[in-house]
Coordinates of C-alpha atoms in Angstrom, one line a residue:
Chain E
X1 CA 6.8 8.0 -18.9
X2 CA 10.4 8.7 -19.7
X3 CA 11.2 11.0 -22.6
X4 CA 10.5 9.7 -26.0
X5 CA 13.1 10.2 -28.7
X6 CA 11.8 10.2 -32.2
X7 CA 14.5 12.1 -33.9
X8 CA 16.9 9.2 -34.9
X9 CA 17.4 10.9 -38.3
X10 CA 19.1 13.8 -36.5
X11 CA 21.3 11.6 -34.4
X12 CA 21.4 8.3 -32.4
X13 CA 22.8 7.4 -29.0
X14 CA 26.1 5.5 -29.1
X15 CA 25.6 1.9 -28.1
X16 CA 27.2 0.7 -24.9
X17 CA 29.3 -1.8 -26.9
X18 CA 30.5 1.1 -29.0
X19 CA 31.5 3.2 -26.1
X20 CA 33.2 0.2 -24.3
X21 CA 35.1 -0.6 -27.5
X22 CA 36.3 3.0 -27.9
X23 CA 37.5 3.7 -24.3
X24 CA 40.9 1.8 -24.5
X25 CA 41.8 3.9 -27.5
X26 CA 41.7 7.1 -25.4
X27 CA 43.6 5.8 -22.5
X28 CA 45.8 2.7 -22.9
X29 CA 46.1 2.2 -26.7
X30 CA 46.5 5.9 -27.4
X31 CA 49.3 5.5 -30.0
X32 CA 49.4 7.3 -33.3
X33 CA 48.7 4.8 -36.1
X34 CA 51.6 6.3 -38.1
X35 CA 54.2 5.4 -35.4
X36 CA 56.3 2.3 -35.8
X37 CA 56.4 1.3 -32.2
X38 CA 53.9 -1.1 -30.5
X39 CA 51.6 1.7 -29.3
X40 CA 51.2 2.9 -32.9
X41 CA 50.9 -0.5 -34.3
X42 CA 48.0 -1.4 -31.9
X43 CA 46.2 1.7 -33.1
X44 CA 46.9 0.9 -36.7
X45 CA 45.6 -2.7 -36.2
X46 CA 42.4 -1.2 -34.7
X47 CA 41.7 1.0 -37.6
X48 CA 42.5 -1.7 -40.1
X49 CA 40.0 -4.0 -38.4
X50 CA 37.4 -1.3 -38.4
X51 CA 37.9 -0.6 -42.0
X52 CA 37.3 -4.3 -42.8
X53 CA 34.0 -4.2 -40.9
X54 CA 32.7 -1.1 -42.6
X55 CA 33.8 -2.5 -46.0
X56 CA 32.1 -5.8 -45.3
X57 CA 28.8 -4.0 -44.4
X58 CA 28.5 -2.5 -47.8
X59 CA 30.1 -5.2 -49.9
X60 CA 33.3 -3.2 -50.5
X61 CA 37.1 -3.9 -50.1
X62 CA 38.8 -2.5 -47.1
X63 CA 41.2 -0.3 -49.2
X64 CA 38.1 1.4 -50.7
X65 CA 37.1 2.9 -47.4
X66 CA 38.4 6.3 -46.3
X67 CA 37.6 7.6 -42.9
X68 CA 36.4 11.2 -42.6
X69 CA 35.0 13.5 -39.9
X70 CA 31.4 12.7 -40.9
X71 CA 28.7 12.8 -43.5
X72 CA 29.3 16.4 -44.5
X73 CA 33.0 15.9 -45.1
X74 CA 32.3 12.6 -47.1
X75 CA 29.9 14.5 -49.4
X76 CA 32.3 17.4 -49.8
X77 CA 35.2 15.0 -50.5
X78 CA 33.2 13.1 -53.1
X79 CA 32.1 16.2 -55.0
X80 CA 35.3 18.2 -54.8
X81 CA 37.6 15.3 -55.0
X82 CA 36.1 14.1 -58.3
X83 CA 35.5 17.6 -59.7
X84 CA 39.0 19.0 -59.3
X85 CA 40.7 15.8 -60.5
X86 CA 38.6 15.4 -63.7
X87 CA 38.4 18.9 -64.9
X88 CA 40.2 18.2 -68.1
X89 CA 37.5 15.7 -68.9
X90 CA 34.6 18.0 -68.2
X91 CA 33.1 20.4 -65.8
X92 CA 29.4 19.3 -65.5
X93 CA 28.0 18.0 -62.3
X94 CA 24.4 16.7 -61.7
X95 CA 22.7 16.6 -58.3
X96 CA 19.0 16.4 -57.3
X97 CA 17.0 19.2 -55.7
X98 CA 16.4 17.3 -52.5
X99 CA 20.1 16.5 -51.7
X100 CA 21.4 17.3 -48.2
X101 CA 22.9 20.8 -48.0
X102 CA 26.3 19.1 -47.7
X103 CA 25.9 18.2 -51.4
X104 CA 23.8 21.1 -52.6
X105 CA 26.0 23.8 -51.1
X106 CA 29.1 22.0 -52.2
X107 CA 27.8 21.9 -55.7
X108 CA 26.9 25.6 -55.4
X109 CA 30.5 26.3 -54.4
X110 CA 31.8 24.3 -57.3
X111 CA 29.4 26.3 -59.5
X112 CA 31.3 29.4 -58.5
X113 CA 34.6 27.8 -59.4
X114 CA 34.2 26.9 -63.0
X115 CA 31.8 24.0 -62.8
X116 CA 28.3 23.8 -64.3
X117 CA 25.7 22.3 -62.0
X118 CA 22.4 20.8 -63.1
X119 CA 19.8 20.2 -60.4
X120 CA 17.3 17.5 -61.2
X121 CA 13.7 17.9 -60.1
X122 CA 11.7 15.2 -58.1
X123 CA 8.1 14.1 -58.3
X124 CA 5.5 14.8 -55.6
X125 CA 6.9 11.8 -53.6
X126 CA 10.5 13.1 -53.9
X127 CA 11.6 10.6 -56.5
X128 CA 14.1 11.4 -59.3
X129 CA 12.9 10.2 -62.7
X130 CA 15.8 8.3 -64.5
X131 CA 14.5 9.7 -67.8
X132 CA 15.3 13.2 -66.4
X133 CA 18.8 12.2 -65.7
X134 CA 19.2 10.8 -69.3
X135 CA 18.1 14.1 -70.7
X136 CA 20.7 16.3 -68.9
X137 CA 23.8 14.2 -69.4
X138 CA 26.4 15.8 -71.7
X139 CA 29.8 14.8 -72.8
X140 CA 31.1 17.2 -70.2
X141 CA 29.4 15.4 -67.3
X142 CA 31.8 14.0 -64.8
X143 CA 29.7 13.3 -61.7
X144 CA 26.2 12.5 -60.7
X145 CA 25.3 12.7 -57.0
X146 CA 21.9 11.5 -55.9
X147 CA 21.2 10.5 -52.3
X148 CA 20.1 6.9 -51.4
X149 CA 17.3 8.0 -49.1
X150 CA 16.2 11.4 -48.1
X151 CA 16.8 12.7 -44.6
X152 CA 13.5 14.6 -44.3
X153 CA 10.9 12.6 -46.1
X154 CA 12.6 9.2 -46.2
X155 CA 12.1 8.6 -49.9
X156 CA 14.3 6.0 -51.4
X157 CA 15.7 6.7 -54.8
X158 CA 16.1 4.1 -57.6
X159 CA 19.8 4.3 -57.3
X160 CA 20.7 1.2 -59.3
X161 CA 18.6 2.4 -62.2
X162 CA 20.1 5.9 -62.0
X163 CA 23.7 4.7 -61.6
X164 CA 23.4 2.5 -64.7
X165 CA 22.6 5.5 -66.8
X166 CA 25.7 7.3 -65.6
X167 CA 27.8 4.2 -65.9
X168 CA 27.0 3.7 -69.5
X169 CA 28.6 7.0 -70.2
X170 CA 31.6 6.4 -67.9
X171 CA 30.4 9.1 -65.5
X172 CA 31.1 8.7 -61.7
X173 CA 28.1 8.2 -59.5
X174 CA 28.0 9.3 -55.8
X175 CA 25.3 8.5 -53.3
X176 CA 24.8 9.9 -49.8
X177 CA 23.8 6.9 -47.8
X178 CA 24.0 8.7 -44.4
X179 CA 20.3 8.1 -43.7
X180 CA 19.9 4.6 -45.2
X181 CA 22.9 2.8 -43.7
X182 CA 21.5 0.6 -40.9
X183 CA 18.0 1.0 -42.2
X184 CA 18.4 -0.6 -45.6
X185 CA 20.7 -3.2 -47.0
X186 CA 23.5 -1.6 -49.0
X187 CA 25.7 -3.3 -51.5
X188 CA 27.9 -1.0 -53.6
X189 CA 28.1 -3.4 -56.5
X190 CA 24.4 -3.9 -56.7
X191 CA 23.8 -0.2 -56.4
X192 CA 26.4 0.3 -59.1
X193 CA 28.1 3.3 -57.5
X194 CA 31.6 4.7 -57.3
X195 CA 31.3 6.8 -54.1
X196 CA 29.1 6.5 -51.0
X197 CA 29.0 8.6 -47.9
X198 CA 28.4 7.4 -44.3
X199 CA 28.2 9.0 -41.0
X200 CA 28.9 7.2 -37.7
X201 CA 26.4 8.9 -35.4
X202 CA 23.4 8.1 -37.6
X203 CA 23.8 4.4 -36.8
X204 CA 24.6 4.3 -33.1
X205 CA 28.3 5.2 -33.5
X206 CA 30.0 8.3 -32.2
X207 CA 29.8 11.8 -33.6
X208 CA 32.7 13.3 -35.6
X209 CA 33.4 10.2 -37.7
X210 CA 32.3 9.2 -41.1
X211 CA 33.5 7.3 -44.1
X212 CA 33.6 7.6 -47.9
X213 CA 33.6 4.5 -50.0
X214 CA 35.8 5.2 -53.1
X215 CA 35.6 2.5 -55.7
X216 CA 39.0 1.3 -56.7
X217 CA 40.3 3.3 -59.7
X218 CA 38.2 6.4 -59.0
X219 CA 40.2 9.4 -59.8
X220 CA 40.1 12.0 -57.0
X221 CA 42.3 14.7 -55.5
X222 CA 43.0 14.3 -51.8
X223 CA 40.7 16.2 -49.4
X224 CA 43.1 17.2 -46.7
X225 CA 46.8 17.9 -47.3
X226 CA 49.6 17.4 -44.9
X227 CA 50.3 13.7 -44.3
X228 CA 50.1 10.3 -45.9
X229 CA 47.2 9.0 -43.9
X230 CA 44.4 7.1 -45.6
X231 CA 46.6 6.2 -48.5
X232 CA 47.3 9.8 -49.2
X233 CA 43.7 10.7 -49.7
X234 CA 43.0 12.4 -46.4
X235 CA 45.8 13.8 -44.3
X236 CA 45.4 14.1 -40.5
X237 CA 46.0 11.8 -37.6
X238 CA 43.2 9.3 -37.6
X239 CA 40.4 9.6 -35.1
X240 CA 41.1 6.1 -33.7
X241 CA 38.4 5.9 -31.0
X242 CA 35.9 7.2 -33.5
X243 CA 36.9 4.8 -36.2
X244 CA 36.8 1.9 -33.7
X245 CA 33.3 3.0 -32.5
X246 CA 32.0 3.3 -36.0
X247 CA 33.3 -0.1 -36.9
X248 CA 31.6 -1.8 -33.9
X249 CA 28.3 0.1 -34.7
X250 CA 28.4 -1.0 -38.3
X251 CA 28.7 -4.6 -37.2
X252 CA 25.9 -4.5 -34.7
X253 CA 23.4 -2.8 -37.0
X254 CA 24.0 -5.5 -39.6
X255 CA 23.6 -8.4 -37.2
X256 CA 19.8 -8.2 -37.2
X257 CA 19.2 -5.8 -40.0
X258 CA 16.2 -7.6 -41.6
X259 CA 14.5 -8.0 -38.2
X260 CA 15.0 -4.4 -37.3
X261 CA 13.7 -3.3 -40.7
X262 CA 10.6 -5.3 -40.2
X263 CA 10.1 -4.1 -36.6
X264 CA 10.6 -0.5 -37.5
X265 CA 8.3 -0.8 -40.5
X266 CA 5.4 -2.1 -38.4
X267 CA 5.8 0.7 -35.8
X268 CA 6.2 3.3 -38.6
X269 CA 3.0 2.2 -40.3
X270 CA 1.1 2.1 -37.1
X271 CA 2.1 5.7 -36.5
X272 CA 1.4 6.9 -40.0
X273 CA -2.0 5.2 -40.3
X274 CA -3.1 6.4 -36.9
X275 CA -2.0 10.0 -37.4
X276 CA -3.6 10.2 -40.9
X277 CA -6.8 8.7 -39.5
X278 CA -7.1 10.6 -36.3
X279 CA -6.0 14.1 -37.4
X280 CA -8.0 15.6 -40.2
X281 CA -6.3 17.7 -42.9
X282 CA -3.0 15.9 -42.5
X283 CA -0.9 14.5 -45.3
X284 CA 2.1 12.1 -45.4
X285 CA 5.1 13.6 -47.1
X286 CA 7.4 11.3 -49.1
X287 CA 6.7 8.0 -50.8
X288 CA 3.9 5.8 -49.4
X289 CA 6.0 2.6 -49.8
X290 CA 9.5 3.5 -51.1
X291 CA 10.5 5.1 -47.8
X292 CA 12.9 4.5 -45.0
X293 CA 11.5 2.0 -42.5
X294 CA 12.0 4.5 -39.7
X295 CA 10.7 7.7 -41.2
X296 CA 7.3 9.4 -40.9
X297 CA 6.8 12.9 -42.1
X298 CA 3.5 14.7 -42.0
X299 CA 2.2 18.1 -43.0
X300 CA -0.5 19.1 -40.5
X301 CA -2.4 21.9 -42.2
X302 CA -3.2 25.2 -40.6
X303 CA -0.6 25.1 -37.9
X304 CA 3.2 25.7 -37.8
X305 CA 5.8 23.1 -37.1
X306 CA 7.8 24.7 -34.3
X307 CA 4.7 25.2 -32.2
X308 CA 4.0 21.5 -32.6
X309 CA 7.6 20.6 -31.6
X310 CA 7.5 22.8 -28.5
X311 CA 4.2 21.2 -27.4
X312 CA 5.6 17.7 -28.0
X313 CA 8.7 18.6 -26.1
X314 CA 6.6 19.7 -23.1
X315 CA 5.4 16.1 -23.0
X316 CA 8.9 14.8 -23.4
X317 CA 8.5 13.8 -27.1
X318 CA 11.4 14.8 -29.4
X319 CA 10.6 15.3 -33.1
X320 CA 11.7 17.6 -35.9
X321 CA 10.2 19.9 -38.5
X322 CA 11.0 21.5 -41.9
X323 CA 9.4 24.7 -40.8
X324 CA 11.4 27.9 -41.4
X325 CA 11.1 28.7 -37.7
X326 CA 13.2 25.7 -36.8
X327 CA 15.9 26.4 -39.3
X328 CA 16.6 30.1 -38.5
X329 CA 15.9 31.0 -42.0
X330 CA 12.6 32.4 -43.5
X331 CA 12.1 29.6 -45.9
X332 CA 10.8 26.2 -45.1
X333 CA 12.7 23.1 -46.1
X334 CA 13.9 22.9 -49.7
X335 CA 12.9 19.3 -49.8
X336 CA 9.2 20.0 -48.9
X337 CA 9.1 22.8 -51.4
X338 CA 10.7 20.6 -54.1
X339 CA 7.9 18.0 -53.7
X340 CA 5.5 20.8 -54.5
X341 CA 4.1 21.7 -51.1
X342 CA 2.9 25.3 -50.8
X343 CA 4.8 27.3 -48.2
X344 CA 2.1 27.3 -45.6
X345 CA 1.8 23.5 -45.7
X346 CA 5.6 23.1 -45.6
X347 CA 5.7 25.2 -42.5
X348 CA 3.4 22.7 -40.8
X349 CA 5.6 19.7 -41.2
X350 CA 6.4 17.2 -38.5
X351 CA 9.1 14.5 -38.9
X352 CA 9.2 11.6 -36.5
X353 CA 12.0 9.1 -37.0
X354 CA 12.3 5.8 -35.2
X355 CA 15.2 3.7 -34.1
X356 CA 16.2 0.5 -32.3
X357 CA 15.1 1.7 -28.9
X358 CA 11.7 2.8 -30.1
X359 CA 8.9 0.8 -28.4
X360 CA 5.3 0.4 -29.3
X361 CA 4.1 2.0 -26.2
X362 CA 6.0 5.2 -27.2
X363 CA 4.3 5.2 -30.6
X364 CA 1.0 4.7 -28.8
X365 CA 1.8 7.7 -26.5
X366 CA 2.4 9.9 -29.5
X367 CA -0.7 8.7 -31.2
X368 CA -2.7 9.6 -28.1
X369 CA -1.1 13.0 -27.4
X370 CA -0.6 14.5 -30.8
X371 CA -4.3 15.1 -31.7
X372 CA -5.0 17.4 -28.7
X373 CA -1.9 19.4 -29.5
X374 CA -3.1 19.9 -33.0
X375 CA -6.5 20.8 -31.8
X376 CA -5.2 23.4 -29.4
X377 CA -3.0 25.1 -32.1
X378 CA -5.7 25.0 -34.7
X379 CA -8.1 26.6 -32.2
X380 CA -5.8 29.6 -32.2
X381 CA -5.0 29.6 -35.9
X382 CA -6.6 32.3 -38.0
X383 CA -6.3 30.2 -41.1
X384 CA -8.2 27.2 -39.6
X385 CA -11.9 27.5 -40.1
X386 CA -13.8 24.5 -38.7
X387 CA -16.0 22.9 -41.2
X388 CA -19.5 22.8 -39.9
Chain W
X1 CA 14.7 26.2 -22.3
X2 CA 13.5 24.7 -25.6
X3 CA 14.2 26.8 -28.7
X4 CA 16.5 29.1 -26.7
X5 CA 13.4 30.9 -25.3
X6 CA 13.0 32.6 -22.0
X7 CA 10.8 31.2 -19.3
X8 CA 8.4 34.0 -19.9
X9 CA 8.1 33.2 -23.6
X10 CA 7.4 29.6 -22.8
X11 CA 4.9 30.5 -20.2
X12 CA 2.9 32.6 -22.6
X13 CA 3.3 29.9 -25.3
X14 CA 1.9 27.3 -22.9
X15 CA -0.9 29.4 -21.6
X16 CA -1.6 32.1 -24.2
X17 CA -3.8 34.9 -22.9
X18 CA -6.7 36.3 -24.9
X19 CA -6.9 33.7 -27.6
X20 CA -10.0 34.0 -29.8
X21 CA -12.1 36.6 -31.6
X22 CA -14.2 39.5 -30.4
X23 CA -17.7 39.6 -31.9
X24 CA -18.3 42.9 -33.6
X25 CA -14.8 44.3 -32.8
X26 CA -14.1 48.0 -33.0
X27 CA -10.9 47.3 -34.8
X28 CA -9.3 44.3 -36.5
X29 CA -5.7 43.9 -37.6
X30 CA -4.5 41.2 -40.0
X31 CA -0.8 40.9 -40.7
X32 CA 1.7 38.4 -42.0
X33 CA 1.1 35.8 -44.7
X34 CA 1.1 32.0 -44.9
X35 CA 4.2 32.0 -47.2
X36 CA 6.5 33.3 -44.4
X37 CA 4.8 31.1 -41.8
X38 CA 3.4 33.8 -39.5
X39 CA -0.1 35.2 -39.6
X40 CA -1.6 37.3 -36.7
X41 CA -5.1 38.6 -36.4
X42 CA -5.9 41.0 -33.6
X43 CA -9.3 42.3 -32.4
X44 CA -9.8 45.2 -30.1
X45 CA -12.9 46.6 -28.3
X46 CA -12.6 50.4 -27.5
X47 CA -14.7 52.3 -25.1
X48 CA -14.1 56.0 -24.4
X49 CA -10.8 55.9 -26.2
X50 CA -9.7 53.0 -23.9
X51 CA -8.9 49.5 -25.2
X52 CA -11.2 47.5 -22.9
X53 CA -10.6 44.1 -24.6
X54 CA -8.1 42.5 -27.0
X55 CA -8.0 39.1 -28.5
X56 CA -5.8 37.3 -31.1
X57 CA -5.5 34.4 -33.4
X58 CA -2.0 33.4 -34.6
X59 CA -0.6 30.9 -37.0
X60 CA 3.1 30.7 -36.3
X61 CA 6.0 29.5 -34.1
X62 CA 6.4 29.7 -30.3
X63 CA 7.6 33.3 -30.5
X64 CA 4.7 34.4 -32.7
X65 CA 2.2 33.0 -30.3
X66 CA 4.0 34.4 -27.2
X67 CA 4.3 37.9 -28.7
X68 CA 0.7 37.9 -29.7
X69 CA -0.3 36.9 -26.2
X70 CA 1.9 39.5 -24.6
X71 CA 0.8 42.4 -26.8
X72 CA -2.8 41.7 -26.0
X73 CA -2.0 41.7 -22.3
X74 CA 0.0 44.9 -22.5
X75 CA -2.7 46.8 -24.5
X76 CA -5.7 46.1 -22.3
X77 CA -6.8 49.1 -20.3
X78 CA -4.6 51.5 -22.3
X79 CA -5.8 54.6 -24.1
X80 CA -5.2 54.6 -27.9
X81 CA -2.3 57.0 -27.4
X82 CA -0.7 54.8 -24.7
X83 CA -1.2 51.7 -26.9
X84 CA 0.6 53.3 -29.8
X85 CA 3.6 53.7 -27.6
X86 CA 3.9 49.9 -27.4
X87 CA 6.8 48.9 -29.7
X88 CA 8.2 45.6 -30.6
X89 CA 11.0 46.3 -28.1
X90 CA 8.3 46.8 -25.4
X91 CA 7.0 43.3 -26.2
X92 CA 10.5 41.8 -26.3
X93 CA 11.3 43.3 -22.9
X94 CA 8.1 42.2 -21.4
X95 CA 8.9 38.6 -22.5
X96 CA 12.5 38.8 -21.0
X97 CA 14.0 38.8 -24.5
X98 CA 13.7 36.8 -27.7
X99 CA 16.3 34.9 -29.6
X100 CA 17.7 37.2 -32.4
X101 CA 16.2 35.1 -35.2
X102 CA 12.7 35.6 -33.6
X103 CA 12.7 39.3 -33.4
X104 CA 10.6 39.6 -36.5
X105 CA 7.8 38.0 -34.5
X106 CA 7.7 41.0 -32.1
X107 CA 7.6 43.3 -35.2
X108 CA 4.6 41.4 -36.4
X109 CA 2.9 41.7 -33.0
X110 CA 3.5 45.4 -33.0
X111 CA 2.1 45.6 -36.5
X112 CA -0.9 43.5 -35.6
X113 CA -1.8 46.0 -32.8
X114 CA -1.2 49.0 -35.0
X115 CA -3.2 47.5 -37.8
X116 CA -6.1 47.0 -35.4
X117 CA -5.8 50.6 -34.1
X118 CA -5.6 51.8 -37.7
X119 CA -8.8 50.0 -38.5
X120 CA -10.5 51.4 -35.4
X121 CA -9.5 54.9 -36.3
X122 CA -10.7 54.5 -39.9
X123 CA -14.0 53.3 -38.7
X124 CA -14.5 55.9 -35.9
X125 CA -12.9 59.0 -37.5
X126 CA -12.6 58.2 -41.1
X127 CA -8.8 58.6 -40.9
X128 CA -6.4 55.8 -40.4
X129 CA -3.2 55.9 -38.3
X130 CA -0.9 58.6 -39.9
X131 CA 2.0 57.0 -41.7
X132 CA 1.1 53.4 -40.7
X133 CA 2.5 50.8 -43.0
X134 CA 3.0 47.2 -41.8
X135 CA 6.5 45.9 -42.0
X136 CA 5.2 42.6 -43.3
X137 CA 6.8 42.8 -46.8
X138 CA 10.2 43.9 -45.6
X139 CA 11.4 40.9 -43.7
X140 CA 10.3 38.4 -46.3
X141 CA 11.7 40.1 -49.5

């Protein structure tokens, strides 16, 4: 069997249509969109069209989309852009404990530069309680940032409910939708948000390109300085091929979104049910139903995540883990600790994320091959005592 | 190679030597803790001051398993004095190197061995290994 890729939450392959669409903008239509000649105007038309596509896919207006270098920049831009512009109004920012590091570490940075940061807890499924948000709002709060769906455990947050609480007090609401775009329907008005981050390579576009939705009227400082691009919000010559590729990808993933959600959900549930049934002492991390259709995250007790990944890799199966040993730090994933997992169980996590090229026979192969790996590792684990 | 490991590390990870326990061991070492994600247990059998058998059980990453396997290989047939000369660097060298972030696994393997020898000496002479103190707490502060 060919290699099996179950790490779509890390990145996705660029679709052939995406690559084909991008190529002319490297070679023939290489103009700078700021130039007035035909070369430049072709490039400008291409980014305008891409902006329309992205906007349409989330129910926004084209002028509300700013292209960035990726999800991390979009998150940084949202937080810093709002924080530095609205300082006279207040200095309080609220995030959740399970945000991506692009939000958490940015909030930490702002915390060192005069801002107060409140970090909301989550329940054992990874959900933020709207009541908790209500309690921590102050008249100094200027921004709430809570992700749409979590990258590790796949839990979907009640964004509409949370944003309504912020909105009532006139507080900006940002959501990181890097993991949910292409896996969940997104409409910025229905979600009631002011800012939303996207990353091209998470939905079959190229790497190095992202977008930030900025609702019209949102007060922000520019992120990069040195040019008038992106309506003075982000200087730098546009990544035209990347922008074109991301636009095409956004269109394709929205063509059959409902079918793909249904297809992924069936495969995901088959995987989850079989693993929980066939491997004793295994738990599902994240919410049982309010989770991304392509995310399965397990804690397999008494063994460590990297050893599982290496064994899977030997069989050509690509997954991921929240174990410390895979992050280069000594602590396991902050997300797994935030949902209350003890360290030793967090170290034994395995994340398998599906995508549009995942086939049922691949899921079957994993279901067949994971149990012997677990057995082998448990046989050498000093903390595993077989129940007799 | 996956995880930036050497071929030797992967070979020991795939086919770990001396996995298991020794019934009635002459020395047992237990180091690490579940919080940091590495636990090693080492068992040794000693005859006429020579380590005639060594086995291990490990909860941990690829490097933790490979270093445990290697240290048990290195120690077999050695006298206690010779075994005490095995350092974490000896283990790293025998494995053709370890990624920098995984060096602590080799420290744990050295500790597991020393801890087993310490236990053996306590049982046989009433005196443990002079000055032995596992590093375990240090690298997880």
